[in-house]
mmCIF file of C-alpha atoms in Angstrom:
data_model
loop_
_atom_site.group_PDB
_atom_site.id
_atom_site.type_symbol
_atom_site.label_atom_id
_atom_site.label_comp_id
_atom_site.label_asym_id
_atom_site.label_seq_id
_atom_site.Cartn_x
_atom_site.Cartn_y
_atom_site.Cartn_z
ATOM 1 C CA GLY A 120 0.000 0.000 0.000
ATOM 2 C CA THR A 121 0.916 3.622 0.371
ATOM 3 C CA THR A 122 3.391 4.953 2.889
ATOM 4 C CA GLU A 123 1.987 7.329 5.489
ATOM 5 C CA LYS A 124 4.313 9.741 7.278
ATOM 6 C CA ARG A 125 4.158 9.896 11.063
ATOM 7 C CA GLN A 126 6.025 12.559 13.022
ATOM 8 C CA ALA A 127 7.142 12.022 16.609
ATOM 9 C CA ARG A 128 5.911 14.994 18.638
ATOM 10 C CA ASN A 129 7.658 16.269 21.767
ATOM 11 C CA VAL A 130 8.478 12.858 23.226
ATOM 12 C CA PRO A 131 11.565 12.762 25.468
ATOM 13 C CA SER A 132 14.377 11.013 23.606
ATOM 14 C CA ASN A 133 14.658 8.131 26.096
ATOM 15 C CA GLU A 134 10.975 7.084 25.898
ATOM 16 C CA PRO A 135 9.417 4.849 23.220
ATOM 17 C CA LEU A 136 7.339 6.581 20.578
ATOM 18 C CA GLU A 137 3.606 5.816 20.570
ATOM 19 C CA ILE A 138 1.889 6.382 17.246
ATOM 20 C CA PHE A 139 -1.753 5.762 16.303
ATOM 21 C CA VAL A 140 -2.568 3.694 13.233
ATOM 22 C CA ASP A 141 -6.037 4.584 11.947
ATOM 23 C CA CYS A 142 -7.880 1.717 10.232
ATOM 24 C CA THR A 143 -11.338 1.320 8.786
ATOM 25 C CA LEU A 144 -13.643 -1.397 10.091
ATOM 26 C CA GLU A 145 -13.189 -3.152 6.719
ATOM 27 C CA GLU A 146 -9.390 -3.158 7.122
ATOM 28 C CA ILE A 147 -9.691 -4.588 10.638
ATOM 29 C CA PHE A 148 -12.263 -7.144 9.453
ATOM 30 C CA SER A 149 -9.986 -8.521 6.720
ATOM 31 C CA GLY A 150 -6.602 -7.693 8.196
ATOM 32 C CA CYS A 151 -4.228 -5.379 6.357
ATOM 33 C CA SER A 152 -0.701 -4.098 6.143
ATOM 34 C CA LYS A 153 0.292 -0.438 6.473
ATOM 35 C CA ARG A 154 3.618 1.150 5.564
ATOM 36 C CA LEU A 155 4.339 3.991 7.966
ATOM 37 C CA LYS A 156 7.274 6.395 7.840
ATOM 38 C CA VAL A 157 8.366 7.560 11.282
ATOM 39 C CA THR A 158 10.545 10.623 11.787
ATOM 40 C CA ASP A 159 12.377 10.772 15.112
ATOM 41 C CA HIS A 160 14.570 13.874 15.476
ATOM 42 C CA PHE A 161 16.849 13.541 12.425
ATOM 43 C CA SER A 162 16.207 9.868 11.627
ATOM 44 C CA ASN A 163 13.555 8.360 9.363
ATOM 45 C CA GLU A 164 12.448 4.761 9.258
ATOM 46 C CA ILE A 165 9.685 2.930 7.390
ATOM 47 C CA TYR A 166 7.730 0.294 9.303
ATOM 48 C CA GLU A 167 5.504 -2.417 7.885
ATOM 49 C CA VAL A 168 2.665 -2.753 10.398
ATOM 50 C CA LYS A 169 0.534 -5.882 9.968
ATOM 51 C CA ILE A 170 -3.003 -5.603 11.343
ATOM 52 C CA ARG A 171 -4.552 -9.029 11.914
ATOM 53 C CA ALA A 172 -8.215 -9.712 11.192
ATOM 54 C CA GLY A 173 -10.424 -9.006 14.190
ATOM 55 C CA TRP A 174 -7.950 -6.980 16.255
ATOM 56 C CA LYS A 175 -9.530 -4.442 18.580
ATOM 57 C CA SER A 176 -8.963 -0.712 18.844
ATOM 58 C CA GLY A 177 -6.129 -0.132 21.311
ATOM 59 C CA THR A 178 -4.105 -3.192 20.229
ATOM 60 C CA LYS A 179 -0.383 -2.365 20.410
ATOM 61 C CA ILE A 180 2.264 -3.440 17.893
ATOM 62 C CA LYS A 181 5.813 -2.907 19.214
ATOM 63 C CA PHE A 182 9.079 -2.477 17.320
ATOM 64 C CA PRO A 183 12.568 -2.341 18.892
ATOM 65 C CA PRO A 184 14.976 0.576 18.217
ATOM 66 C CA ARG A 185 16.063 0.753 14.588
ATOM 67 C CA ASN A 186 18.600 2.912 12.667
ATOM 68 C CA GLY A 187 18.589 5.829 15.110
ATOM 69 C CA VAL A 188 14.838 5.656 15.792
ATOM 70 C CA ARG A 189 13.980 4.709 19.361
ATOM 71 C CA PRO A 190 11.448 1.897 20.097
ATOM 72 C CA VAL A 191 8.070 2.472 18.457
ATOM 73 C CA THR A 192 4.653 1.279 19.604
ATOM 74 C CA PHE A 193 1.860 1.543 17.057
ATOM 75 C CA VAL A 194 -1.626 1.682 18.577
ATOM 76 C CA LEU A 195 -4.587 0.537 16.473
ATOM 77 C CA ARG A 196 -7.400 3.078 16.278
ATOM 78 C CA GLU A 197 -10.696 2.219 14.588
ATOM 79 C CA ARG A 198 -12.316 4.854 12.384
ATOM 80 C CA PRO A 199 -16.104 5.239 12.634
ATOM 81 C CA HIS A 200 -18.051 3.293 9.999
ATOM 82 C CA LYS A 201 -20.890 4.733 7.940
ATOM 83 C CA TYR A 202 -23.454 2.014 8.847
ATOM 84 C CA LEU A 203 -22.013 -0.314 11.471
ATOM 85 C CA ARG A 204 -20.475 -0.022 14.900
ATOM 86 C CA ARG A 205 -18.545 -2.576 16.850
ATOM 87 C CA GLU A 206 -19.092 -4.005 20.336
ATOM 88 C CA GLY A 207 -16.446 -6.645 21.022
ATOM 89 C CA THR A 208 -16.775 -9.182 18.201
ATOM 90 C CA ASP A 209 -20.345 -8.147 17.372
ATOM 91 C CA LEU A 210 -21.343 -5.656 14.707
ATOM 92 C CA ILE A 211 -24.344 -3.415 15.423
ATOM 93 C CA TYR A 212 -26.641 -2.027 12.751
ATOM 94 C CA ASP A 213 -29.243 0.565 13.755
ATOM 95 C CA CYS A 214 -32.347 0.175 11.605
ATOM 96 C CA THR A 215 -35.164 2.718 11.575
ATOM 97 C CA ILE A 216 -38.480 1.479 10.200
ATOM 98 C CA ASP A 217 -41.471 3.631 9.364
ATOM 99 C CA LYS A 218 -44.416 2.725 11.628
ATOM 100 C CA LYS A 219 -46.602 2.247 8.508
ATOM 101 C CA LYS A 220 -44.346 -0.645 7.408
ATOM 102 C CA VAL A 221 -44.271 -2.527 10.739
ATOM 103 C CA GLY A 222 -47.549 -4.301 9.921
ATOM 104 C CA LYS A 223 -46.170 -5.644 6.621
ATOM 105 C CA ASN A 224 -43.696 -8.368 5.669
ATOM 106 C CA LEU A 225 -40.311 -6.721 5.149
ATOM 107 C CA LYS A 226 -37.086 -7.583 3.379
ATOM 108 C CA LEU A 227 -34.056 -5.628 4.627
ATOM 109 C CA LYS A 228 -30.623 -5.454 3.040
ATOM 110 C CA ILE A 229 -27.894 -4.762 5.580
ATOM 111 C CA PRO A 230 -24.379 -3.941 4.328
ATOM 112 C CA LEU A 231 -21.610 -6.218 5.589
ATOM 113 C CA LEU A 232 -17.861 -5.645 5.667
ATOM 114 C CA GLU A 233 -16.958 -8.117 2.911
ATOM 115 C CA GLY A 234 -17.286 -5.540 0.147
ATOM 116 C CA GLU A 235 -20.379 -5.985 -1.969
ATOM 117 C CA GLU A 236 -22.055 -8.480 0.360
ATOM 118 C CA VAL A 237 -25.258 -7.689 2.181
ATOM 119 C CA ALA A 238 -27.309 -9.680 4.651
ATOM 120 C CA GLU A 239 -30.884 -10.112 3.464
ATOM 121 C CA ILE A 240 -33.238 -10.259 6.414
ATOM 122 C CA TYR A 241 -36.888 -11.178 6.151
ATOM 123 C CA LEU A 242 -39.287 -9.960 8.814
ATOM 124 C CA LYS A 243 -42.905 -11.057 9.219
ATOM 125 C CA ALA A 244 -45.648 -8.503 9.733
ATOM 126 C CA GLY A 245 -45.615 -7.301 13.352
ATOM 127 C CA GLU A 246 -42.333 -9.088 14.173
ATOM 128 C CA VAL A 247 -40.466 -5.847 14.891
ATOM 129 C CA LYS A 248 -41.276 -3.478 17.711
ATOM 130 C CA ASN A 249 -39.550 -0.267 18.760
ATOM 131 C CA GLY A 250 -36.384 -1.198 20.698
ATOM 132 C CA SER A 251 -36.328 -4.841 19.610
ATOM 133 C CA ILE A 252 -33.036 -6.497 18.678
ATOM 134 C CA LYS A 253 -32.489 -9.401 16.294
ATOM 135 C CA ARG A 254 -29.243 -11.369 16.358
ATOM 136 C CA TYR A 255 -27.679 -13.161 13.392
ATOM 137 C CA GLU A 256 -24.871 -15.566 14.286
ATOM 138 C CA GLY A 257 -21.562 -15.553 12.448
ATOM 139 C CA LEU A 258 -21.989 -12.218 10.621
ATOM 140 C CA GLY A 259 -19.832 -10.119 12.976
ATOM 141 C CA MET A 260 -16.090 -9.522 13.321
ATOM 142 C CA PRO A 261 -13.567 -12.372 13.107
ATOM 143 C CA ILE A 262 -12.663 -13.873 16.469
ATOM 144 C CA LYS A 263 -8.888 -13.910 16.979
ATOM 145 C CA GLY A 264 -7.290 -17.291 16.389
ATOM 146 C CA GLY A 265 -9.937 -19.030 14.342
ATOM 147 C CA PRO A 266 -12.517 -19.040 11.607
ATOM 148 C CA LYS A 267 -15.360 -18.145 13.995
ATOM 149 C CA ARG A 268 -17.030 -14.752 13.896
ATOM 150 C CA GLY A 269 -19.120 -12.658 16.244
ATOM 151 C CA ASN A 270 -22.740 -11.780 15.561
ATOM 152 C CA LEU A 271 -24.611 -9.099 13.677
ATOM 153 C CA ARG A 272 -27.149 -7.410 15.954
ATOM 154 C CA VAL A 273 -29.849 -5.314 14.349
ATOM 155 C CA HIS A 274 -31.380 -2.712 16.671
ATOM 156 C CA PHE A 275 -34.805 -1.566 15.488
ATOM 157 C CA ARG A 276 -36.356 1.818 15.969
ATOM 158 C CA VAL A 277 -39.907 2.470 14.780
ATOM 159 C CA LYS A 278 -40.768 6.038 13.804
#
């Protein structure tokens, strides 16, 4: 990918640098690699930071001193997503339904993080009430260390 430049700001020269790595929910879902250029006083170094699928915001990736750059700790920071939010390994989708449609059978298309994929959800007339939550297993974030995934939780609001 591209190389982002990160500047060390006012950190005493004997302490490790701590630098945030901003990632989208899609990047964290799939795992990704980021090339980051770090400038420390008069030294520059490029780091390849590998983000594993399912890591959580706040995860730290540490590098020892290198070519005049003191130790660096990269801290994963999750950017807000347009439709989904994350709670642990679950993904949350807030769905607002017009009160006129609650009495009808509904088909909802909920965007997922795998690119073009969407979850199609079918609801029977009267099945959804204001504040109700439906859970769909295995449609959430990857769980570290295996093929399992968290859940997709759809929170309904009737207007």
